[in-house]
Amino acid sequence: MVEIVSFLSKLILPAILAFIPLYATFRKVPVYESFTEGAKEGFPTAIQLIPHLVGMMVAVSIFRETGALHFYLRLLSPLVDGIHFPREVIPLAILRPISGAGSLAFVESIFRTYGPDSFLGRLASTMQGSTDTTLYVLTVYFGAVGIRRTMYAVKVGLWADLVGMLASWFIVVMLYG
Amino acid sequence: MVNYIWVFMIASGVVAAVLQGRLDLVTSAALKGAKEGVAVCIGLISILVFWMGMMRIAQDAGLLEKLARLLRPLVRVLFPSVPPDHPAMGYILSNMTANLFGLGNAATPMGIKAMEELQKLNPDQKTASPAMCTLLALNTSGFTLIPATIIGIRMKYGSVDPAEIIGTTLFATGCATLTAILVDRLYRSRWENRVGR
């Protein structure tokens, strides 16, 4: 199973990379010119993202480094204990929508302490794999086209994160609990 | 909402620092965050330049159109406001496909291209359109078939069966995505009622 999956994920990208230019050549597209023409757009897009990402990363960094995040985690723990949600993965549930790198580091710390095949290891893996960094995705996608008013997009993302976390917990308890 | 989250994070950080008598933490954290933000953007340049080049080839060869036509019924339900033959459709589908296979790096440029196309249809350039919110909902809920990154890390930590979490992840990500689509619909209809469309 692992072999098949790792083989597939290794195969997909090279396959796409070979297929697109070959198919295009067959359709008589000047591939190299097309490539450089499109690639040109990548640079200004990345530059336009700088103010958005700097703004978001500064706030996240202040929130984390000053211990504010930790404070809210402690505040939440009695509430979470009430529904028997495993205390050890609360920081992951809170970090995941805010910081992808931060939550990944937390998953690694769970693996180091409890092992990847423990109940908590499987739960952390599922939580990390089933949701995305809502704030980052929002910042990058809306930042790239200059959207200021985000409407209800954040709320939708956070609801999805919450359900994803609870569903991870439910299914891991069902299968391995 | 983003405004409130942003202010909340900064304000509670400053309060936490004051309470500990360590105001210097705020400054160093701010500088660190700013540096990280620029570093992420610089890291994105190579990926964006490369994939946007590839995407242009795919577009010029008519591949995006083909993809859009193939999966039109599904995407029409999710994005009723986008004309079925609009280039946005192709980019939305490429973005969804890349996400399915856990190709996060490849999915981002396609998502950005999709946003750019949706922006062309957007009457108010500073406010997100419902279609944009739906695209974002699909991306933030992170629907994935193969969570490649986490499988890799499980391997690194010596898991007996690194891929065993594919099933549980599929279930959880399915619930999250379903929720995102439903909640998005709910907010959209509320918004449509308010502006009287």
Tab-separated table of N, CA and C in Angstrom, chain A residues 12-173:
chain	number	residue	atom	x	y	z
A	12	ILE	N	3.067	11.232	-10.316
A	12	ILE	CA	2.089	12.189	-10.836
A	12	ILE	C	2.729	13.449	-11.417
A	13	LEU	N	3.624	14.065	-10.620
A	13	LEU	CA	4.212	15.319	-11.094
A	13	LEU	C	5.016	15.155	-12.376
A	14	PRO	N	5.983	14.209	-12.414
A	14	PRO	CA	6.733	14.035	-13.660
A	14	PRO	C	5.818	13.718	-14.836
A	15	ALA	N	4.765	12.948	-14.585
A	15	ALA	CA	3.847	12.592	-15.668
A	15	ALA	C	3.160	13.832	-16.224
A	16	ILE	N	2.708	14.709	-15.313
A	16	ILE	CA	2.065	15.953	-15.768
A	16	ILE	C	3.081	16.810	-16.528
A	17	LEU	N	4.284	16.885	-15.955
A	17	LEU	CA	5.331	17.726	-16.554
A	17	LEU	C	5.710	17.262	-17.949
A	18	ALA	N	5.649	15.962	-18.181
A	18	ALA	CA	5.998	15.459	-19.510
A	18	ALA	C	4.810	15.590	-20.454
A	19	PHE	N	3.623	15.324	-19.912
A	19	PHE	CA	2.439	15.268	-20.765
A	19	PHE	C	2.082	16.637	-21.353
A	20	ILE	N	2.089	17.688	-20.516
A	20	ILE	CA	1.642	19.008	-20.994
A	20	ILE	C	2.450	19.491	-22.209
A	21	PRO	N	3.785	19.570	-22.112
A	21	PRO	CA	4.540	20.047	-23.277
A	21	PRO	C	4.437	19.116	-24.486
A	22	LEU	N	4.397	17.799	-24.248
A	22	LEU	CA	4.318	16.858	-25.373
A	22	LEU	C	2.996	17.025	-26.116
A	23	TYR	N	1.899	17.068	-25.337
A	23	TYR	CA	0.583	17.240	-25.940
A	23	TYR	C	0.516	18.565	-26.701
A	24	ALA	N	1.082	19.622	-26.079
A	24	ALA	CA	1.047	20.945	-26.699
A	24	ALA	C	1.842	20.955	-28.005
A	25	THR	N	2.989	20.288	-28.015
A	25	THR	CA	3.802	20.213	-29.228
A	25	THR	C	3.021	19.523	-30.338
A	26	PHE	N	2.345	18.455	-29.953
A	26	PHE	CA	1.499	17.715	-30.886
A	26	PHE	C	0.425	18.625	-31.469
A	27	ARG	N	-0.076	19.541	-30.631
A	27	ARG	CA	-1.094	20.500	-31.102
A	27	ARG	C	-0.481	21.730	-31.745
A	28	LYS	N	0.837	21.686	-32.032
A	28	LYS	CA	1.580	22.759	-32.710
A	28	LYS	C	1.604	24.079	-31.922
A	29	VAL	N	1.711	23.969	-30.617
A	29	VAL	CA	1.860	25.159	-29.779
A	29	VAL	C	3.358	25.428	-29.628
A	30	PRO	N	3.798	26.703	-29.813
A	30	PRO	CA	5.215	26.998	-29.552
A	30	PRO	C	5.475	26.935	-28.043
A	31	VAL	N	5.847	25.748	-27.554
A	31	VAL	CA	5.816	25.499	-26.107
A	31	VAL	C	6.726	26.406	-25.297
A	32	TYR	N	7.950	26.600	-25.786
A	32	TYR	CA	8.881	27.383	-24.971
A	32	TYR	C	8.403	28.831	-24.856
A	33	GLU	N	7.944	29.378	-25.987
A	33	GLU	CA	7.429	30.752	-25.956
A	33	GLU	C	6.215	30.861	-25.026
A	34	SER	N	5.339	29.881	-25.118
A	34	SER	CA	4.175	29.864	-24.236
A	34	SER	C	4.615	29.844	-22.775
A	35	PHE	N	5.582	28.991	-22.500
A	35	PHE	CA	6.056	28.851	-21.121
A	35	PHE	C	6.566	30.187	-20.589
A	36	THR	N	7.470	30.825	-21.317
A	36	THR	CA	8.055	32.072	-20.806
A	36	THR	C	6.992	33.165	-20.701
A	37	GLU	N	6.055	33.156	-21.650
A	37	GLU	CA	4.977	34.151	-21.622
A	37	GLU	C	4.169	34.021	-20.326
A	38	GLY	N	3.815	32.781	-19.978
A	38	GLY	CA	3.036	32.553	-18.757
A	38	GLY	C	3.868	32.764	-17.512
A	39	ALA	N	5.118	32.301	-17.561
A	39	ALA	CA	5.992	32.363	-16.392
A	39	ALA	C	6.225	33.804	-15.950
A	40	LYS	N	6.224	34.724	-16.939
A	40	LYS	CA	6.392	36.144	-16.653
A	40	LYS	C	5.446	36.629	-15.558
A	41	GLU	N	4.238	36.079	-15.556
A	41	GLU	CA	3.224	36.538	-14.604
A	41	GLU	C	3.521	36.105	-13.171
A	42	GLY	N	4.337	35.068	-13.028
A	42	GLY	CA	4.593	34.534	-11.691
A	42	GLY	C	5.290	35.528	-10.788
A	43	PHE	N	6.243	36.262	-11.368
A	43	PHE	CA	7.053	37.163	-10.548
A	43	PHE	C	6.237	38.289	-9.909
A	44	PRO	N	5.505	39.098	-10.719
A	44	PRO	CA	4.697	40.149	-10.076
A	44	PRO	C	3.682	39.596	-9.081
A	45	THR	N	3.146	38.396	-9.345
A	45	THR	CA	2.181	37.816	-8.408
A	45	THR	C	2.832	37.567	-7.055
A	46	ALA	N	4.032	36.993	-7.085
A	46	ALA	CA	4.739	36.710	-5.826
A	46	ALA	C	5.053	38.008	-5.083
A	47	ILE	N	5.469	39.037	-5.829
A	47	ILE	CA	5.819	40.312	-5.192
A	47	ILE	C	4.583	40.951	-4.570
A	48	GLN	N	3.460	40.834	-5.285
A	48	GLN	CA	2.236	41.436	-4.765
A	48	GLN	C	1.795	40.793	-3.453
A	49	LEU	N	2.243	39.556	-3.241
A	49	LEU	CA	1.847	38.844	-2.026
A	49	LEU	C	2.593	39.327	-0.795
A	50	ILE	N	3.752	39.977	-0.988
A	50	ILE	CA	4.607	40.332	0.162
A	50	ILE	C	3.868	41.105	1.254
A	51	PRO	N	3.202	42.239	0.924
A	51	PRO	CA	2.539	42.961	2.021
A	51	PRO	C	1.517	42.104	2.768
A	52	HIS	N	0.760	41.286	2.036
A	52	HIS	CA	-0.269	40.464	2.669
A	52	HIS	C	0.348	39.430	3.604
A	53	LEU	N	1.375	38.738	3.116
A	53	LEU	CA	1.972	37.687	3.938
A	53	LEU	C	2.753	38.266	5.108
A	54	VAL	N	3.451	39.383	4.889
A	54	VAL	CA	4.177	40.007	6.001
A	54	VAL	C	3.180	40.421	7.083
A	55	GLY	N	2.090	41.044	6.675
A	55	GLY	CA	1.084	41.471	7.643
A	55	GLY	C	0.559	40.304	8.465
A	56	MET	N	0.231	39.201	7.792
A	56	MET	CA	-0.345	38.061	8.490
A	56	MET	C	0.693	37.370	9.365
A	57	MET	N	1.902	37.195	8.832
A	57	MET	CA	2.943	36.494	9.586
A	57	MET	C	3.354	37.280	10.836
A	58	VAL	N	3.368	38.608	10.736
A	58	VAL	CA	3.716	39.431	11.897
A	58	VAL	C	2.697	39.190	13.015
A	59	ALA	N	1.411	39.229	12.670
A	59	ALA	CA	0.382	39.037	13.694
A	59	ALA	C	0.472	37.638	14.308
A	60	VAL	N	0.646	36.626	13.449
A	60	VAL	CA	0.742	35.246	13.943
A	60	VAL	C	1.958	35.098	14.856
A	61	SER	N	3.067	35.684	14.434
A	61	SER	CA	4.303	35.578	15.210
A	61	SER	C	4.158	36.242	16.579
A	62	ILE	N	3.565	37.439	16.617
A	62	ILE	CA	3.351	38.124	17.903
A	62	ILE	C	2.437	37.279	18.792
A	63	PHE	N	1.381	36.750	18.198
A	63	PHE	CA	0.407	35.945	18.939
A	63	PHE	C	1.080	34.728	19.573
A	64	ARG	N	1.990	34.100	18.841
A	64	ARG	CA	2.625	32.879	19.306
A	64	ARG	C	3.770	33.164	20.273
A	65	GLU	N	4.676	34.048	19.872
A	65	GLU	CA	5.931	34.249	20.616
A	65	GLU	C	5.726	34.899	21.985
A	66	THR	N	4.652	35.699	22.123
A	66	THR	CA	4.444	36.369	23.407
A	66	THR	C	3.749	35.465	24.415
A	67	GLY	N	3.343	34.284	23.983
A	67	GLY	CA	2.676	33.373	24.907
A	67	GLY	C	1.166	33.543	24.932
A	68	ALA	N	0.638	34.459	24.098
A	68	ALA	CA	-0.816	34.665	24.079
A	68	ALA	C	-1.534	33.390	23.628
A	69	LEU	N	-0.987	32.737	22.606
A	69	LEU	CA	-1.574	31.503	22.103
A	69	LEU	C	-1.666	30.463	23.218
A	70	HIS	N	-0.583	30.335	23.959
A	70	HIS	CA	-0.518	29.377	25.054
A	70	HIS	C	-1.584	29.675	26.114
A	71	PHE	N	-1.766	30.965	26.383
A	71	PHE	CA	-2.763	31.377	27.364
A	71	PHE	C	-4.160	30.922	26.943
A	72	TYR	N	-4.513	31.157	25.683
A	72	TYR	CA	-5.844	30.761	25.211
A	72	TYR	C	-6.015	29.244	25.213
A	73	LEU	N	-4.917	28.543	24.938
A	73	LEU	CA	-4.972	27.080	24.970
A	73	LEU	C	-5.350	26.596	26.365
A	74	ARG	N	-4.724	27.215	27.383
A	74	ARG	CA	-5.001	26.807	28.762
A	74	ARG	C	-6.430	27.149	29.141
A	75	LEU	N	-6.873	28.312	28.639
A	75	LEU	CA	-8.231	28.752	28.921
A	75	LEU	C	-9.247	27.756	28.352
A	76	LEU	N	-8.902	27.197	27.180
A	76	LEU	CA	-9.825	26.305	26.494
A	76	LEU	C	-9.863	24.909	27.089
A	77	SER	N	-8.792	24.504	27.768
A	77	SER	CA	-8.677	23.084	28.109
A	77	SER	C	-9.802	22.531	28.993
A	78	PRO	N	-10.350	23.298	29.982
A	78	PRO	CA	-11.469	22.714	30.740
A	78	PRO	C	-12.675	22.414	29.853
A	79	LEU	N	-12.926	23.314	28.917
A	79	LEU	CA	-14.047	23.158	27.987
A	79	LEU	C	-13.869	21.887	27.164
A	80	VAL	N	-12.633	21.672	26.706
A	80	VAL	CA	-12.349	20.535	25.845
A	80	VAL	C	-12.357	19.244	26.648
A	81	ASP	N	-11.886	19.336	27.905
A	81	ASP	CA	-11.929	18.160	28.777
A	81	ASP	C	-13.365	17.691	28.960
A	82	GLY	N	-14.296	18.649	28.975
A	82	GLY	CA	-15.709	18.355	29.165
A	82	GLY	C	-16.250	17.382	28.127
A	83	ILE	N	-15.735	17.486	26.876
A	83	ILE	CA	-16.220	16.557	25.841
A	83	ILE	C	-15.203	15.432	25.605
A	84	HIS	N	-14.196	15.332	26.466
A	84	HIS	CA	-13.175	14.272	26.400
A	84	HIS	C	-12.318	14.309	25.150
A	85	PHE	N	-12.232	15.468	24.551
A	85	PHE	CA	-11.322	15.623	23.407
A	85	PHE	C	-9.892	15.565	23.950
A	86	PRO	N	-9.009	14.764	23.335
A	86	PRO	CA	-7.662	14.606	23.906
A	86	PRO	C	-6.921	15.941	24.034
A	87	ARG	N	-6.569	16.276	25.264
A	87	ARG	CA	-5.914	17.515	25.613
A	87	ARG	C	-4.604	17.731	24.825
A	88	GLU	N	-3.921	16.627	24.550
A	88	GLU	CA	-2.587	16.722	23.943
A	88	GLU	C	-2.619	17.334	22.537
A	89	VAL	N	-3.749	17.195	21.834
A	89	VAL	CA	-3.779	17.687	20.455
A	89	VAL	C	-4.530	19.009	20.309
A	90	ILE	N	-4.950	19.614	21.432
A	90	ILE	CA	-5.637	20.911	21.332
A	90	ILE	C	-4.760	21.965	20.644
A	91	PRO	N	-3.471	22.063	21.036
A	91	PRO	CA	-2.655	23.066	20.359
A	91	PRO	C	-2.655	22.872	18.847
A	92	LEU	N	-2.680	21.625	18.402
A	92	LEU	CA	-2.704	21.342	16.963
A	92	LEU	C	-3.990	21.877	16.337
A	93	ALA	N	-5.121	21.618	17.011
A	93	ALA	CA	-6.409	22.063	16.481
A	93	ALA	C	-6.465	23.585	16.361
A	94	ILE	N	-5.833	24.274	17.324
A	94	ILE	CA	-5.850	25.737	17.295
A	94	ILE	C	-4.836	26.269	16.285
A	95	LEU	N	-3.665	25.632	16.226
A	95	LEU	CA	-2.590	26.116	15.353
A	95	LEU	C	-2.884	25.895	13.870
A	96	ARG	N	-3.554	24.784	13.566
A	96	ARG	CA	-3.705	24.359	12.173
A	96	ARG	C	-4.243	25.448	11.249
A	97	PRO	N	-5.340	26.142	11.608
A	97	PRO	CA	-5.839	27.171	10.688
A	97	PRO	C	-4.926	28.390	10.589
A	98	ILE	N	-4.069	28.585	11.614
A	98	ILE	CA	-3.250	29.795	11.654
A	98	ILE	C	-1.909	29.604	10.962
A	99	SER	N	-1.233	28.494	11.253
A	99	SER	CA	0.127	28.345	10.756
A	99	SER	C	0.420	26.904	10.344
A	100	GLY	N	0.672	26.682	9.063
A	100	GLY	CA	0.947	25.342	8.551
A	100	GLY	C	2.250	24.788	9.090
A	101	ALA	N	3.299	25.625	9.074
A	101	ALA	CA	4.609	25.178	9.556
A	101	ALA	C	4.542	24.900	11.060
A	102	GLY	N	3.831	25.772	11.793
A	102	GLY	CA	3.709	25.606	13.235
A	102	GLY	C	2.992	24.320	13.605
A	103	SER	N	1.904	24.010	12.874
A	103	SER	CA	1.150	22.810	13.219
A	103	SER	C	1.933	21.557	12.823
A	104	LEU	N	2.693	21.644	11.739
A	104	LEU	CA	3.516	20.510	11.319
A	104	LEU	C	4.588	20.212	12.377
A	105	ALA	N	5.177	21.271	12.908
A	105	ALA	CA	6.175	21.102	13.968
A	105	ALA	C	5.529	20.439	15.173
A	106	PHE	N	4.273	20.793	15.440
A	106	PHE	CA	3.584	20.200	16.581
A	106	PHE	C	3.298	18.710	16.343
A	107	VAL	N	2.923	18.361	15.118
A	107	VAL	CA	2.700	16.951	14.787
A	107	VAL	C	3.992	16.160	15.033
A	108	GLU	N	5.114	16.745	14.625
A	108	GLU	CA	6.401	16.064	14.839
A	108	GLU	C	6.675	15.867	16.320
A	109	SER	N	6.309	16.850	17.147
A	109	SER	CA	6.559	16.699	18.578
A	109	SER	C	5.671	15.592	19.162
A	110	ILE	N	4.449	15.436	18.642
A	110	ILE	CA	3.576	14.326	19.062
A	110	ILE	C	4.213	12.986	18.667
A	111	PHE	N	4.743	12.935	17.429
A	111	PHE	CA	5.386	11.704	16.949
A	111	PHE	C	6.581	11.355	17.828
A	112	ARG	N	7.369	12.377	18.189
A	112	ARG	CA	8.560	12.124	19.004
A	112	ARG	C	8.163	11.599	20.380
A	113	THR	N	7.094	12.174	20.949
A	113	THR	CA	6.712	11.802	22.312
A	113	THR	C	5.940	10.485	22.361
A	114	TYR	N	4.967	10.314	21.452
A	114	TYR	CA	4.071	9.165	21.548
A	114	TYR	C	4.258	8.145	20.421
A	115	GLY	N	5.012	8.540	19.370
A	115	GLY	CA	5.183	7.655	18.221
A	115	GLY	C	4.071	7.839	17.208
A	116	PRO	N	4.387	7.686	15.902
A	116	PRO	CA	3.389	7.925	14.859
A	116	PRO	C	2.259	6.893	14.847
A	117	ASP	N	2.498	5.698	15.408
A	117	ASP	CA	1.470	4.660	15.367
A	117	ASP	C	0.630	4.580	16.639
A	118	SER	N	0.830	5.536	17.556
A	118	SER	CA	-0.004	5.588	18.752
A	118	SER	C	-1.361	6.194	18.389
A	119	PHE	N	-2.309	6.117	19.327
A	119	PHE	CA	-3.613	6.752	19.107
A	119	PHE	C	-3.438	8.241	18.789
A	120	LEU	N	-2.628	8.934	19.623
A	120	LEU	CA	-2.426	10.373	19.416
A	120	LEU	C	-1.690	10.651	18.109
A	121	GLY	N	-0.760	9.769	17.762
A	121	GLY	CA	-0.027	9.934	16.505
A	121	GLY	C	-0.953	9.846	15.313
A	122	ARG	N	-1.840	8.858	15.350
A	122	ARG	CA	-2.789	8.704	14.239
A	122	ARG	C	-3.771	9.871	14.194
A	123	LEU	N	-4.205	10.302	15.376
A	123	LEU	CA	-5.144	11.421	15.429
A	123	LEU	C	-4.483	12.694	14.875
A	124	ALA	N	-3.258	12.959	15.323
A	124	ALA	CA	-2.546	14.155	14.848
A	124	ALA	C	-2.334	14.080	13.343
A	125	SER	N	-1.979	12.901	12.828
A	125	SER	CA	-1.776	12.737	11.386
A	125	SER	C	-3.056	13.063	10.632
A	126	THR	N	-4.170	12.531	11.115
A	126	THR	CA	-5.448	12.734	10.434
A	126	THR	C	-5.865	14.199	10.476
A	127	MET	N	-5.668	14.827	11.663
A	127	MET	CA	-6.038	16.242	11.789
A	127	MET	C	-5.209	17.110	10.850
A	128	GLN	N	-3.908	16.815	10.797
A	128	GLN	CA	-3.023	17.617	9.950
A	128	GLN	C	-3.348	17.405	8.466
A	129	GLY	N	-3.642	16.152	8.096
A	129	GLY	CA	-3.846	15.834	6.688
A	129	GLY	C	-5.200	16.245	6.142
A	130	SER	N	-6.187	16.432	7.027
A	130	SER	CA	-7.535	16.624	6.521
A	130	SER	C	-7.971	18.085	6.463
A	131	THR	N	-7.143	18.996	6.980
A	131	THR	CA	-7.528	20.405	6.942
A	131	THR	C	-6.399	21.232	6.335
A	132	ASP	N	-6.655	22.494	6.107
A	132	ASP	CA	-5.623	23.334	5.521
A	132	ASP	C	-5.462	24.610	6.338
A	133	THR	N	-4.364	25.325	6.085
A	133	THR	CA	-4.082	26.545	6.827
A	133	THR	C	-4.969	27.663	6.295
A	134	THR	N	-6.168	27.786	6.854
A	134	THR	CA	-7.175	28.708	6.356
A	134	THR	C	-6.658	30.137	6.178
A	135	LEU	N	-5.974	30.658	7.205
A	135	LEU	CA	-5.532	32.051	7.127
A	135	LEU	C	-4.504	32.260	6.020
A	136	TYR	N	-3.623	31.262	5.829
A	136	TYR	CA	-2.594	31.370	4.797
A	136	TYR	C	-3.224	31.326	3.404
A	137	VAL	N	-4.104	30.348	3.205
A	137	VAL	CA	-4.770	30.213	1.907
A	137	VAL	C	-5.529	31.497	1.570
A	138	LEU	N	-6.253	32.019	2.575
A	138	LEU	CA	-7.012	33.247	2.377
A	138	LEU	C	-6.089	34.416	2.006
A	139	THR	N	-4.996	34.557	2.756
A	139	THR	CA	-4.065	35.653	2.517
A	139	THR	C	-3.473	35.563	1.114
A	140	VAL	N	-3.040	34.370	0.726
A	140	VAL	CA	-2.396	34.209	-0.583
A	140	VAL	C	-3.395	34.421	-1.718
A	141	TYR	N	-4.550	33.768	-1.660
A	141	TYR	CA	-5.483	33.828	-2.787
A	141	TYR	C	-6.122	35.203	-2.942
A	142	PHE	N	-6.578	35.776	-1.843
A	142	PHE	CA	-7.199	37.097	-1.946
A	142	PHE	C	-6.140	38.182	-2.124
A	143	GLY	N	-4.975	37.988	-1.486
A	143	GLY	CA	-3.893	38.961	-1.622
A	143	GLY	C	-3.435	39.096	-3.066
A	144	ALA	N	-3.384	37.980	-3.777
A	144	ALA	CA	-2.866	37.989	-5.147
A	144	ALA	C	-3.743	38.796	-6.093
A	145	VAL	N	-5.033	38.935	-5.796
A	145	VAL	CA	-5.892	39.710	-6.689
A	145	VAL	C	-6.379	41.001	-6.028
A	146	GLY	N	-5.873	41.308	-4.845
A	146	GLY	CA	-6.179	42.584	-4.213
A	146	GLY	C	-7.552	42.697	-3.593
A	147	ILE	N	-8.109	41.563	-3.123
A	147	ILE	CA	-9.405	41.611	-2.431
A	147	ILE	C	-9.187	42.100	-0.996
A	148	ARG	N	-9.940	43.117	-0.594
A	148	ARG	CA	-9.805	43.636	0.771
A	148	ARG	C	-10.905	43.097	1.666
A	149	ARG	N	-12.159	43.181	1.163
A	149	ARG	CA	-13.289	42.691	1.967
A	149	ARG	C	-13.515	41.219	1.638
A	150	THR	N	-13.344	40.389	2.666
A	150	THR	CA	-13.318	38.945	2.416
A	150	THR	C	-14.688	38.291	2.570
A	151	MET	N	-15.729	39.104	2.801
A	151	MET	CA	-17.082	38.557	2.954
A	151	MET	C	-17.117	37.494	4.055
A	152	TYR	N	-17.721	36.341	3.728
A	152	TYR	CA	-17.905	35.308	4.744
A	152	TYR	C	-16.844	34.209	4.622
A	153	ALA	N	-15.802	34.444	3.787
A	153	ALA	CA	-14.852	33.365	3.471
A	153	ALA	C	-14.148	32.798	4.707
A	154	VAL	N	-13.764	33.669	5.658
A	154	VAL	CA	-13.055	33.183	6.847
A	154	VAL	C	-13.944	32.259	7.668
A	155	LYS	N	-15.192	32.675	7.835
A	155	LYS	CA	-16.103	31.875	8.652
A	155	LYS	C	-16.281	30.485	8.045
A	156	VAL	N	-16.444	30.435	6.723
A	156	VAL	CA	-16.603	29.137	6.064
A	156	VAL	C	-15.377	28.266	6.337
A	157	GLY	N	-14.183	28.858	6.178
A	157	GLY	CA	-12.949	28.107	6.392
A	157	GLY	C	-12.828	27.588	7.809
A	158	LEU	N	-13.187	28.431	8.786
A	158	LEU	CA	-13.046	28.020	10.186
A	158	LEU	C	-14.073	26.948	10.565
A	159	TRP	N	-15.270	27.048	10.012
A	159	TRP	CA	-16.270	25.994	10.245
A	159	TRP	C	-15.764	24.661	9.704
A	160	ALA	N	-15.186	24.709	8.507
A	160	ALA	CA	-14.661	23.484	7.894
A	160	ALA	C	-13.539	22.904	8.757
A	161	ASP	N	-12.683	23.782	9.289
A	161	ASP	CA	-11.596	23.314	10.159
A	161	ASP	C	-12.157	22.632	11.404
A	162	LEU	N	-13.142	23.267	12.021
A	162	LEU	CA	-13.735	22.704	13.240
A	162	LEU	C	-14.325	21.319	12.972
A	163	VAL	N	-15.117	21.218	11.898
A	163	VAL	CA	-15.728	19.926	11.568
A	163	VAL	C	-14.656	18.896	11.209
A	164	GLY	N	-13.612	19.346	10.488
A	164	GLY	CA	-12.520	18.442	10.136
A	164	GLY	C	-11.842	17.858	11.366
A	165	MET	N	-11.621	18.714	12.373
A	165	MET	CA	-10.982	18.272	13.615
A	165	MET	C	-11.867	17.253	14.342
A	166	LEU	N	-13.147	17.587	14.473
A	166	LEU	CA	-14.063	16.693	15.191
A	166	LEU	C	-14.238	15.374	14.437
A	167	ALA	N	-14.301	15.458	13.101
A	167	ALA	CA	-14.458	14.242	12.302
A	167	ALA	C	-13.209	13.360	12.425
A	168	SER	N	-12.024	13.978	12.487
A	168	SER	CA	-10.777	13.225	12.673
A	168	SER	C	-10.828	12.457	13.980
A	169	TRP	N	-11.235	13.158	15.005
A	169	TRP	CA	-11.324	12.571	16.346
A	169	TRP	C	-12.291	11.392	16.337
A	170	PHE	N	-13.478	11.635	15.752
A	170	PHE	CA	-14.517	10.603	15.691
A	170	PHE	C	-14.013	9.344	14.988
A	171	ILE	N	-13.440	9.502	13.806
A	171	ILE	CA	-13.068	8.326	13.006
A	171	ILE	C	-11.876	7.587	13.620
A	172	VAL	N	-10.942	8.324	14.221
A	172	VAL	CA	-9.780	7.661	14.822
A	172	VAL	C	-10.205	6.901	16.082
A	173	VAL	N	-11.140	7.465	16.853
A	173	VAL	CA	-11.664	6.742	18.019
A	173	VAL	C	-12.393	5.474	17.556
